[in-house]
mmCIF file of N, CA, C and O in Angstrom:
data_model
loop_
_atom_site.group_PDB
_atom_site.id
_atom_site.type_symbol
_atom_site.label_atom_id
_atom_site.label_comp_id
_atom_site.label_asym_id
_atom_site.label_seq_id
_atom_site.Cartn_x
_atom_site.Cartn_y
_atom_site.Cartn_z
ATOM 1 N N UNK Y 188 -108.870 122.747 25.783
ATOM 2 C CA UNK Y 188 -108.182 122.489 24.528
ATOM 3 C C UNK Y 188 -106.677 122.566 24.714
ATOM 4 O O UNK Y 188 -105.757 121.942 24.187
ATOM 5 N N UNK Y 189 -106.722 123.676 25.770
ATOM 6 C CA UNK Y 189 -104.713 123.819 25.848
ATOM 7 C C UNK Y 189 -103.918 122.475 26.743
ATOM 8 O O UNK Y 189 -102.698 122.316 26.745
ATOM 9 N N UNK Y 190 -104.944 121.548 27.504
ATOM 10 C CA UNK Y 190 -104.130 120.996 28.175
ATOM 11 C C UNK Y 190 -104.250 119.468 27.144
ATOM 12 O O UNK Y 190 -103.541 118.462 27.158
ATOM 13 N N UNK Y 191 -105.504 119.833 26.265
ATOM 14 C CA UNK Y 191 -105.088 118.403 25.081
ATOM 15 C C UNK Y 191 -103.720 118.274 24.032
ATOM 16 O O UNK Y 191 -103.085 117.300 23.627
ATOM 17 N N UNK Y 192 -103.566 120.090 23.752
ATOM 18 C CA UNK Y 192 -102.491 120.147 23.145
ATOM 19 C C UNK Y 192 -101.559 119.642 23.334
ATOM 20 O O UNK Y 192 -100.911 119.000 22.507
ATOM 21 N N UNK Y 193 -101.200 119.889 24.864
ATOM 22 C CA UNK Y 193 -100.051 119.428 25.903
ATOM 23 C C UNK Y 193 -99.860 118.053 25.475
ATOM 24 O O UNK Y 193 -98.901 117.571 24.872
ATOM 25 N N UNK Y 194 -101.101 117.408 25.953
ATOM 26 C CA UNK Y 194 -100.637 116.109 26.567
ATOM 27 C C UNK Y 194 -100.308 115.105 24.882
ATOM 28 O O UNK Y 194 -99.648 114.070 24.787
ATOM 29 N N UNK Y 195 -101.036 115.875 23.731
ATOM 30 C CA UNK Y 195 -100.768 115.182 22.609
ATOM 31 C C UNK Y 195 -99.154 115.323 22.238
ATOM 32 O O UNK Y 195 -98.472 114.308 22.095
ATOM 33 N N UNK Y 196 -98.612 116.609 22.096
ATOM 34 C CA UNK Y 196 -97.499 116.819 22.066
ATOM 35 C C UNK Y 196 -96.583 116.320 23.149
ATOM 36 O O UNK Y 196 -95.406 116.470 22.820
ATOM 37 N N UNK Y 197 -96.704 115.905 24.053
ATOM 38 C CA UNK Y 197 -96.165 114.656 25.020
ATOM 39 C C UNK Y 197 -95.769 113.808 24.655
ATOM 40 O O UNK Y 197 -94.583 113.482 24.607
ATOM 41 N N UNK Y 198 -97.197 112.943 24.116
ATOM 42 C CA UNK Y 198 -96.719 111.256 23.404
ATOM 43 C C UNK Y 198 -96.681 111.487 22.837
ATOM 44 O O UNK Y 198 -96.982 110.315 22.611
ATOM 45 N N UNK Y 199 -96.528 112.333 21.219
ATOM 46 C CA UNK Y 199 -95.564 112.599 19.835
ATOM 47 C C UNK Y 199 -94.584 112.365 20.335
ATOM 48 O O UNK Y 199 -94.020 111.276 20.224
ATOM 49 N N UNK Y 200 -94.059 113.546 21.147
ATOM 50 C CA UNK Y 200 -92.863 113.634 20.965
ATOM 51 C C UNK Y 200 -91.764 112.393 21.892
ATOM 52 O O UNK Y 200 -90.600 112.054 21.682
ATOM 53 N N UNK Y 201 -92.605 112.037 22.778
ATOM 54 C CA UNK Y 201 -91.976 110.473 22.953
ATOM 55 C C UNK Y 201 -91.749 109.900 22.660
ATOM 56 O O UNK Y 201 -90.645 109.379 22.821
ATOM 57 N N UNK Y 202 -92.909 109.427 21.775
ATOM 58 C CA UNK Y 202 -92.981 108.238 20.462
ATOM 59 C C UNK Y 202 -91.752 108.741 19.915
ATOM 60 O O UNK Y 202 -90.624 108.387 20.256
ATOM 61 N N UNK Y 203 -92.021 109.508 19.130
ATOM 62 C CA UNK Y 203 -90.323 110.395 18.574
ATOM 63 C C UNK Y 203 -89.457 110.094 18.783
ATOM 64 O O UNK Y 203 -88.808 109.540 17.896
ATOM 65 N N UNK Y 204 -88.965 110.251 19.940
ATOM 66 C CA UNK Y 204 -87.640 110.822 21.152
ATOM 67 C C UNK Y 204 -87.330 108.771 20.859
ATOM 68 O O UNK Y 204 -86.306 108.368 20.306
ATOM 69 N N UNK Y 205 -88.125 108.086 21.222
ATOM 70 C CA UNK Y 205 -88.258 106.578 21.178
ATOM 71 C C UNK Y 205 -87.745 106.157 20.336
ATOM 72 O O UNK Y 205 -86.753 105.449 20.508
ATOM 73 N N UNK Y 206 -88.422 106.548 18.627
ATOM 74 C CA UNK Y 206 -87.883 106.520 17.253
ATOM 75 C C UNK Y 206 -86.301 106.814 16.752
ATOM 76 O O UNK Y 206 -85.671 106.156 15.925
ATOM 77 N N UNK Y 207 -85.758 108.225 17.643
ATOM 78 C CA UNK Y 207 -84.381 108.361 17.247
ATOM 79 C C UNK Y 207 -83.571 107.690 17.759
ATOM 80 O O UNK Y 207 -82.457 107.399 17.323
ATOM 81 N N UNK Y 208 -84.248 107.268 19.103
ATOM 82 C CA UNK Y 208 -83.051 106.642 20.197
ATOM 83 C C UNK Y 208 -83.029 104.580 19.431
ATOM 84 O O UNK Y 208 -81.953 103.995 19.315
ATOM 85 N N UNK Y 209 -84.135 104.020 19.119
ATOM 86 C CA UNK Y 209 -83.664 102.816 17.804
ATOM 87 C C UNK Y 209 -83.039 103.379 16.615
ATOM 88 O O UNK Y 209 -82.718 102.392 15.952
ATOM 89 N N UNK Y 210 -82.710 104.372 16.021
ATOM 90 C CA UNK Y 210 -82.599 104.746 15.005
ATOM 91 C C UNK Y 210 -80.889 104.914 14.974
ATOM 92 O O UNK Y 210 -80.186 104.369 14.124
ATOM 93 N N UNK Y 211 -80.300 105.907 16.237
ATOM 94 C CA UNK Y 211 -79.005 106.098 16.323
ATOM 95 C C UNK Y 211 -78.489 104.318 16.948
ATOM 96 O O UNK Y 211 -77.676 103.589 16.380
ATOM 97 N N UNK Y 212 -79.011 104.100 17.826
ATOM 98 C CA UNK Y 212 -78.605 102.379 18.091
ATOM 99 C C UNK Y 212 -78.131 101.523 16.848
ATOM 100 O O UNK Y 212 -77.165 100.759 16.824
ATOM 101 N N UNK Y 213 -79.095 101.835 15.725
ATOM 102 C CA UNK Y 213 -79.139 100.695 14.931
ATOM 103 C C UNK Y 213 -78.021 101.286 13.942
ATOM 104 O O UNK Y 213 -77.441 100.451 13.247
ATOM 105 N N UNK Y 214 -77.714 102.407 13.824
ATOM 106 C CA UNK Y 214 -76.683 103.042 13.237
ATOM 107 C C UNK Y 214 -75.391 103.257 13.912
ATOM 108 O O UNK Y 214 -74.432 103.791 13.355
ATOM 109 N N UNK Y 215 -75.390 102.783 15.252
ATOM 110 C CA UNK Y 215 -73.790 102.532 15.769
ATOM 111 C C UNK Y 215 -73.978 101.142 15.775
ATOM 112 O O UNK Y 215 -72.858 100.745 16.096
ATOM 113 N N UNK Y 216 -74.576 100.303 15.647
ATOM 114 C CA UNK Y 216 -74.346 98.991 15.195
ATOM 115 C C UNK Y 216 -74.263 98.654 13.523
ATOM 116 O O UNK Y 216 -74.279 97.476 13.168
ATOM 117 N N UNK Y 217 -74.184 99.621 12.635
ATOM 118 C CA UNK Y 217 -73.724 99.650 11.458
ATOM 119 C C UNK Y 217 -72.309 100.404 11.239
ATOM 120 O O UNK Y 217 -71.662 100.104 10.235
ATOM 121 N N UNK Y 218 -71.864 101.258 12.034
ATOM 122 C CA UNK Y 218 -70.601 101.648 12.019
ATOM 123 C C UNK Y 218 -69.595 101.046 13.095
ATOM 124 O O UNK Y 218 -68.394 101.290 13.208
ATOM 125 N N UNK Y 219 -70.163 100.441 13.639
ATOM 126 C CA UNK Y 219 -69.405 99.392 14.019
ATOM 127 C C UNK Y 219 -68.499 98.488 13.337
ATOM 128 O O UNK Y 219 -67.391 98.099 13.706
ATOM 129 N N UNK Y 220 -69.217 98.187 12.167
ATOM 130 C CA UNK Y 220 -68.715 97.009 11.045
ATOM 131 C C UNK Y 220 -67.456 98.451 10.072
ATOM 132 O O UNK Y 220 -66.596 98.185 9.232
ATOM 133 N N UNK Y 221 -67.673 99.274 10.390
ATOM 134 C CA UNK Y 221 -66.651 99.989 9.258
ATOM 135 C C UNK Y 221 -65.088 100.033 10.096
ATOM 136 O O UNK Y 221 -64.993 100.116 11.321
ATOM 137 N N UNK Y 222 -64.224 99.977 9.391
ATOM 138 C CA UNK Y 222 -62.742 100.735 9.708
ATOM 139 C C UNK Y 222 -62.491 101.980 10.897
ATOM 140 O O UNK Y 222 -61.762 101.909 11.886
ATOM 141 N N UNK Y 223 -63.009 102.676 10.628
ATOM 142 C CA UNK Y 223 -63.085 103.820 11.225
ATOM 143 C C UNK Y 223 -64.028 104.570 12.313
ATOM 144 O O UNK Y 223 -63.874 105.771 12.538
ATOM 145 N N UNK Y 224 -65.044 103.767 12.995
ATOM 146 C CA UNK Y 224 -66.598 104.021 13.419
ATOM 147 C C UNK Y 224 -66.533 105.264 13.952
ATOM 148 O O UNK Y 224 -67.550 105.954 13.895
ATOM 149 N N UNK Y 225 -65.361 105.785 14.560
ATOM 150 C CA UNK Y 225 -65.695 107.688 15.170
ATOM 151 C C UNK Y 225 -66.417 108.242 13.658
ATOM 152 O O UNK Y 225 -67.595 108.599 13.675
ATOM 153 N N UNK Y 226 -65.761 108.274 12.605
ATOM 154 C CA UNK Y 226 -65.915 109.213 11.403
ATOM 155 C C UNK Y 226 -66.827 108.854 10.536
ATOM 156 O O UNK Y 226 -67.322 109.643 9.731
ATOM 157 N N UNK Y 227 -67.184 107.408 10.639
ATOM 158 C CA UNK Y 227 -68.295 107.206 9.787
ATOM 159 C C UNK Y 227 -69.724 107.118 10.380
ATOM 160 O O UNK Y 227 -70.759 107.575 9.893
ATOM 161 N N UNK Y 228 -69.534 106.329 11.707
ATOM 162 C CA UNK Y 228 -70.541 106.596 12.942
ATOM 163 C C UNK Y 228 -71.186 107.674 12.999
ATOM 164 O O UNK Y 228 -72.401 107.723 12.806
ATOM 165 N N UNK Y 229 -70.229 109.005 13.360
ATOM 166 C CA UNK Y 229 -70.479 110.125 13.938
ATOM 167 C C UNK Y 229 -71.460 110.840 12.396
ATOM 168 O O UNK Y 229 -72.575 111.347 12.515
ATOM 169 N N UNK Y 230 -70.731 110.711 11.087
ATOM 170 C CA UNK Y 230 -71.134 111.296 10.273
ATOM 171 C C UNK Y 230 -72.835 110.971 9.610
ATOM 172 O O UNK Y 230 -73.727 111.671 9.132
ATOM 173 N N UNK Y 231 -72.650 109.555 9.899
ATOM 174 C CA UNK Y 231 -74.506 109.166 9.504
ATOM 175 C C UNK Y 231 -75.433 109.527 10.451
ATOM 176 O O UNK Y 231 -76.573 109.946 10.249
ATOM 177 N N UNK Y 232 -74.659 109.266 11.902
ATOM 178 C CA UNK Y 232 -75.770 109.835 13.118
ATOM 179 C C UNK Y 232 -75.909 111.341 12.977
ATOM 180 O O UNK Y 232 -77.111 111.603 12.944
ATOM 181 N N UNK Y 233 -75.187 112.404 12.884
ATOM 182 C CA UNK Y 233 -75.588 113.443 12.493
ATOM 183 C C UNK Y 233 -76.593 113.636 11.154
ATOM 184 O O UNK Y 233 -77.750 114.056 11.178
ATOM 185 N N UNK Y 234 -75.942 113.275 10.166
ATOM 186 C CA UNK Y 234 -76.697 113.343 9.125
ATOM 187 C C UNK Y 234 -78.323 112.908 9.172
ATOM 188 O O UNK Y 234 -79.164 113.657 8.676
ATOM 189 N N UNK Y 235 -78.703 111.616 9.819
ATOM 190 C CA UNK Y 235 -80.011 110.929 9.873
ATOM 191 C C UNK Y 235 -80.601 111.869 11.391
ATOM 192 O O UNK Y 235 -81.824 111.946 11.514
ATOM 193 N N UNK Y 236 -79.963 112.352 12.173
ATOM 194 C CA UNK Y 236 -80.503 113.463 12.522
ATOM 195 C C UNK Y 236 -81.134 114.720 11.890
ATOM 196 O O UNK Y 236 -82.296 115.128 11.863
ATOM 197 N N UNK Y 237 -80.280 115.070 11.523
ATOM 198 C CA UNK Y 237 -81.016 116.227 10.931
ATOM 199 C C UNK Y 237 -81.824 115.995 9.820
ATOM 200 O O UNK Y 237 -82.646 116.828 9.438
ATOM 201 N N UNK Y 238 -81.627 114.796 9.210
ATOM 202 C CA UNK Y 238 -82.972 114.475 8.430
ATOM 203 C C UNK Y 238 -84.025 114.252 8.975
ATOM 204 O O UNK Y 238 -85.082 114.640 8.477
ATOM 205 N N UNK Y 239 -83.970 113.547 10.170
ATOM 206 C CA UNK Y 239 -85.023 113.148 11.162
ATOM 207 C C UNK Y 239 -85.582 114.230 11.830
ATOM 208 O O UNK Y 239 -86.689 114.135 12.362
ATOM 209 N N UNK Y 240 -84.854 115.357 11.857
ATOM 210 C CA UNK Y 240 -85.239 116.500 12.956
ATOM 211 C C UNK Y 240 -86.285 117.240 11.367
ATOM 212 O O UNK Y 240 -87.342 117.799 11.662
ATOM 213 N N UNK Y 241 -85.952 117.183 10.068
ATOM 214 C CA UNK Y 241 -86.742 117.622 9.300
ATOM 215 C C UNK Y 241 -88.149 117.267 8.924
ATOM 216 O O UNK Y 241 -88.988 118.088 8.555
ATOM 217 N N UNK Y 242 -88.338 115.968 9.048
ATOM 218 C CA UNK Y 242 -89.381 114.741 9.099
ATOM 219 C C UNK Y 242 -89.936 115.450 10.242
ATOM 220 O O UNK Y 242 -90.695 116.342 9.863
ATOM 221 N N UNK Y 243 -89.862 115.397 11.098
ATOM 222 C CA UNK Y 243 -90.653 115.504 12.507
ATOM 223 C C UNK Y 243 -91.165 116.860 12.459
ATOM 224 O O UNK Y 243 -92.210 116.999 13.094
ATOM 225 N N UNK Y 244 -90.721 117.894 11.885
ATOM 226 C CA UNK Y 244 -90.650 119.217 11.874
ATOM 227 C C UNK Y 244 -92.181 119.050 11.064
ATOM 228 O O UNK Y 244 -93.153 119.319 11.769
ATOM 229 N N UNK Y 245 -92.493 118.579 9.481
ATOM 230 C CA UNK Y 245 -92.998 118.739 9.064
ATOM 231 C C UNK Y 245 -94.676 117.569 9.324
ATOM 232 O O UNK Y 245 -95.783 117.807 8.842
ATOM 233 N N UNK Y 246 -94.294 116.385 10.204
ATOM 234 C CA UNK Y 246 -95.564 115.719 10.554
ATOM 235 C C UNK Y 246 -95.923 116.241 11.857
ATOM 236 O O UNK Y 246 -97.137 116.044 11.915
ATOM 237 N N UNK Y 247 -95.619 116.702 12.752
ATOM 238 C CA UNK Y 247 -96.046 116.908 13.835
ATOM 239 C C UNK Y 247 -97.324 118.145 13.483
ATOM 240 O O UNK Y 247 -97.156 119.168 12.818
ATOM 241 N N UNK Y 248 -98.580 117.695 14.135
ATOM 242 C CA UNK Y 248 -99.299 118.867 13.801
ATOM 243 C C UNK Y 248 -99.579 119.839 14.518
ATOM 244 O O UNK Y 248 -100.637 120.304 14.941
ATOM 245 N N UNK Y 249 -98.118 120.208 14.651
ATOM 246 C CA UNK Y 249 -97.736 121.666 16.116
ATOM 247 C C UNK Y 249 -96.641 122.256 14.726
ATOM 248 O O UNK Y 249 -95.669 122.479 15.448
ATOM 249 N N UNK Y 250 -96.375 122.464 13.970
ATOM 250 C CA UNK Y 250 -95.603 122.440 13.175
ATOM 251 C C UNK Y 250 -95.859 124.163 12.883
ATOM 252 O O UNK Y 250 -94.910 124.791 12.414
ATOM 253 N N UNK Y 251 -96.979 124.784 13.135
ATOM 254 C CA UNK Y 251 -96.940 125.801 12.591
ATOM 255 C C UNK Y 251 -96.795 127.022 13.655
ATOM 256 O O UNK Y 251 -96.801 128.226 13.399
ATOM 257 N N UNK Y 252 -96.632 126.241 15.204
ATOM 258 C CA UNK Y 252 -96.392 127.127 16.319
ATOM 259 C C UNK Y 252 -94.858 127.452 16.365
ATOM 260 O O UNK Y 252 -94.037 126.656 15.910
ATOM 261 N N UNK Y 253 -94.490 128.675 16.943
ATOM 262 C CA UNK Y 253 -93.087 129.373 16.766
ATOM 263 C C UNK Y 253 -92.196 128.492 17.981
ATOM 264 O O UNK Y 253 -92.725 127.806 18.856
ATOM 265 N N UNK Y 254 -91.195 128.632 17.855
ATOM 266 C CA UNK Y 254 -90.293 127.726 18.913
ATOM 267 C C UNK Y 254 -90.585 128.099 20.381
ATOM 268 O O UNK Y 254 -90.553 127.346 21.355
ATOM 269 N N UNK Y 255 -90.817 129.150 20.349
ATOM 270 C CA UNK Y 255 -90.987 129.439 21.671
ATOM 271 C C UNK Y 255 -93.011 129.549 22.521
ATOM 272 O O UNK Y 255 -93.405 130.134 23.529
ATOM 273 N N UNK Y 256 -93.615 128.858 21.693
ATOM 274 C CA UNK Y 256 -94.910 128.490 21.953
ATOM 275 C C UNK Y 256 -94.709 127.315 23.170
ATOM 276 O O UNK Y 256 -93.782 126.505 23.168
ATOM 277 N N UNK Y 257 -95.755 127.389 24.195
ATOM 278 C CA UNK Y 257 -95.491 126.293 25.057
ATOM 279 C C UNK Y 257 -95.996 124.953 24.646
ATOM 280 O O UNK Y 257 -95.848 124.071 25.492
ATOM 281 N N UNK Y 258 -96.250 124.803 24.143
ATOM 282 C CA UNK Y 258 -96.586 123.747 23.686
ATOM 283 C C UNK Y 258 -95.386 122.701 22.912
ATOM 284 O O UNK Y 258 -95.168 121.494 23.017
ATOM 285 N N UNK Y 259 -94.781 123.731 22.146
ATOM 286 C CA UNK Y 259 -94.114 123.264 21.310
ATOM 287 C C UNK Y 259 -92.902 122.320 22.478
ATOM 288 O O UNK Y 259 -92.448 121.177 22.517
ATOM 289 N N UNK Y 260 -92.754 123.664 23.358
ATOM 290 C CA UNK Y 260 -91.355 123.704 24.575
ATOM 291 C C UNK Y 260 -91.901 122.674 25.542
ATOM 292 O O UNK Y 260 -91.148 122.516 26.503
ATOM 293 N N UNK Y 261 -93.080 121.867 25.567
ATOM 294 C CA UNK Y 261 -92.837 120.716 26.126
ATOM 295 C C UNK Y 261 -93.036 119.536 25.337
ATOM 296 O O UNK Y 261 -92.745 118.411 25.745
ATOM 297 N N UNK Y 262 -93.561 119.796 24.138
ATOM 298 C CA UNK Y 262 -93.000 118.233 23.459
ATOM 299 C C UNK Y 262 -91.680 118.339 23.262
ATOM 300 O O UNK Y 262 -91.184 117.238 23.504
ATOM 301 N N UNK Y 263 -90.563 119.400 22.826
ATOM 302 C CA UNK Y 263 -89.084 119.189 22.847
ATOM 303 C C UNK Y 263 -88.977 119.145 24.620
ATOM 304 O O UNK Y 263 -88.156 118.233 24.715
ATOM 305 N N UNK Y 264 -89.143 119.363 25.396
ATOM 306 C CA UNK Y 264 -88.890 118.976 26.828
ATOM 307 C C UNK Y 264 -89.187 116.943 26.729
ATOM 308 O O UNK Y 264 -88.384 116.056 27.021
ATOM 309 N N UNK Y 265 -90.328 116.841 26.319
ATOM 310 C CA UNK Y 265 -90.486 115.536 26.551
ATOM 311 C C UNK Y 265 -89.650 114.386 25.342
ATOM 312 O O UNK Y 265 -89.347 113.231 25.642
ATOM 313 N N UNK Y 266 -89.389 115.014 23.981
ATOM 314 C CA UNK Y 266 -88.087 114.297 23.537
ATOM 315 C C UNK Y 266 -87.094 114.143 24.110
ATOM 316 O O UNK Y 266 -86.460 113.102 24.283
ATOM 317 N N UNK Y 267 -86.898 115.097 24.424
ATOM 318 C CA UNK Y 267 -84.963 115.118 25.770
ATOM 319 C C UNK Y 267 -85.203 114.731 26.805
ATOM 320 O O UNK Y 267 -84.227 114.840 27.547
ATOM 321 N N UNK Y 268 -86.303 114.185 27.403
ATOM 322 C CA UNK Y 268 -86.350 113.997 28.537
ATOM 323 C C UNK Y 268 -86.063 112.015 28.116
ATOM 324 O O UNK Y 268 -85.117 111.410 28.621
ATOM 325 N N UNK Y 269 -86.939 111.417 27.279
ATOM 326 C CA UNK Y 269 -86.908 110.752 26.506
ATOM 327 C C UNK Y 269 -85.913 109.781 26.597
ATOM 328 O O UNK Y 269 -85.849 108.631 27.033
ATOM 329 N N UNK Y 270 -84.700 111.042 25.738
ATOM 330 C CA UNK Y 270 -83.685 110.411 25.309
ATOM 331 C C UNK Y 270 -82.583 110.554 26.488
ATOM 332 O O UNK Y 270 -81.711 109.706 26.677
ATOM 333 N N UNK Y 271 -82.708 111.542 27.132
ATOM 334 C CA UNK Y 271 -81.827 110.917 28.292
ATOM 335 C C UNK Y 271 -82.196 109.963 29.381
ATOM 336 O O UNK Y 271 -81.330 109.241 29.875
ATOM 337 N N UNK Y 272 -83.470 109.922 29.790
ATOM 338 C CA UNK Y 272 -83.533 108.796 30.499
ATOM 339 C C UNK Y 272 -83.486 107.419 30.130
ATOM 340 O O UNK Y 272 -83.494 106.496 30.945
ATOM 341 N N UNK Y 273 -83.412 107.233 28.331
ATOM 342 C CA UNK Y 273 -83.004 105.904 28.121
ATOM 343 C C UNK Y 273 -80.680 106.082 28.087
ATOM 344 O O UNK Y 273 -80.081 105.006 28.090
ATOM 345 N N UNK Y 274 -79.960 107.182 28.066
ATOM 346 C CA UNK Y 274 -78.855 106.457 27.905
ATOM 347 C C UNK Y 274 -78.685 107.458 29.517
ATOM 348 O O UNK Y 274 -77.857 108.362 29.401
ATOM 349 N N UNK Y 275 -79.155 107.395 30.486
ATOM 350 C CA UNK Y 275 -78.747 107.305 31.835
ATOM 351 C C UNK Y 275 -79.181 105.924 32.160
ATOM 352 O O UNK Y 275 -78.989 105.465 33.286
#
């Protein structure tokens, strides 16, 4: 059962990690079009982060394990892993 946990919380959190990385793209190609893109850029990508980090918080159905559960610490391993190997 523990290594299904694993591997489900894997591709969540890929799929995920996948989801933010179109999500901030498509939002520096909307602050692009503004005056200012550091301040307006920077301010929606944070913002739709942490909305996004709230969303995910509450569908993932690992949601009720503590941060430091392993399980949890490799689906956030496999989001960051994710997202940096798409902007390396």
């Amino acid at each position: 059962m523990k290594a299904k946990e694993h591997g489900i919380s894997i591709v969540l959190n890929l799929f995920l990690g996948y989801l933010w990385i179109i999500f901030v793209n498509y939002m520096v190609a909307i602050a692009n079009s503004f005056p200012n893109t550091l301040i307006f850029g920077g301010f929606f990508i944070l913002l739709g982060t942490f909305l996004f980090w709230e969303i995910v918080n509450r569908i993932t159905p690992f949601n009720t394990y503590k941060f430091n559960h392993p399980v949890r610490i490799t689906g956030f391993a496999s989001f960051f892993l994710a997202v940096v190997i798409y902007f390396l």
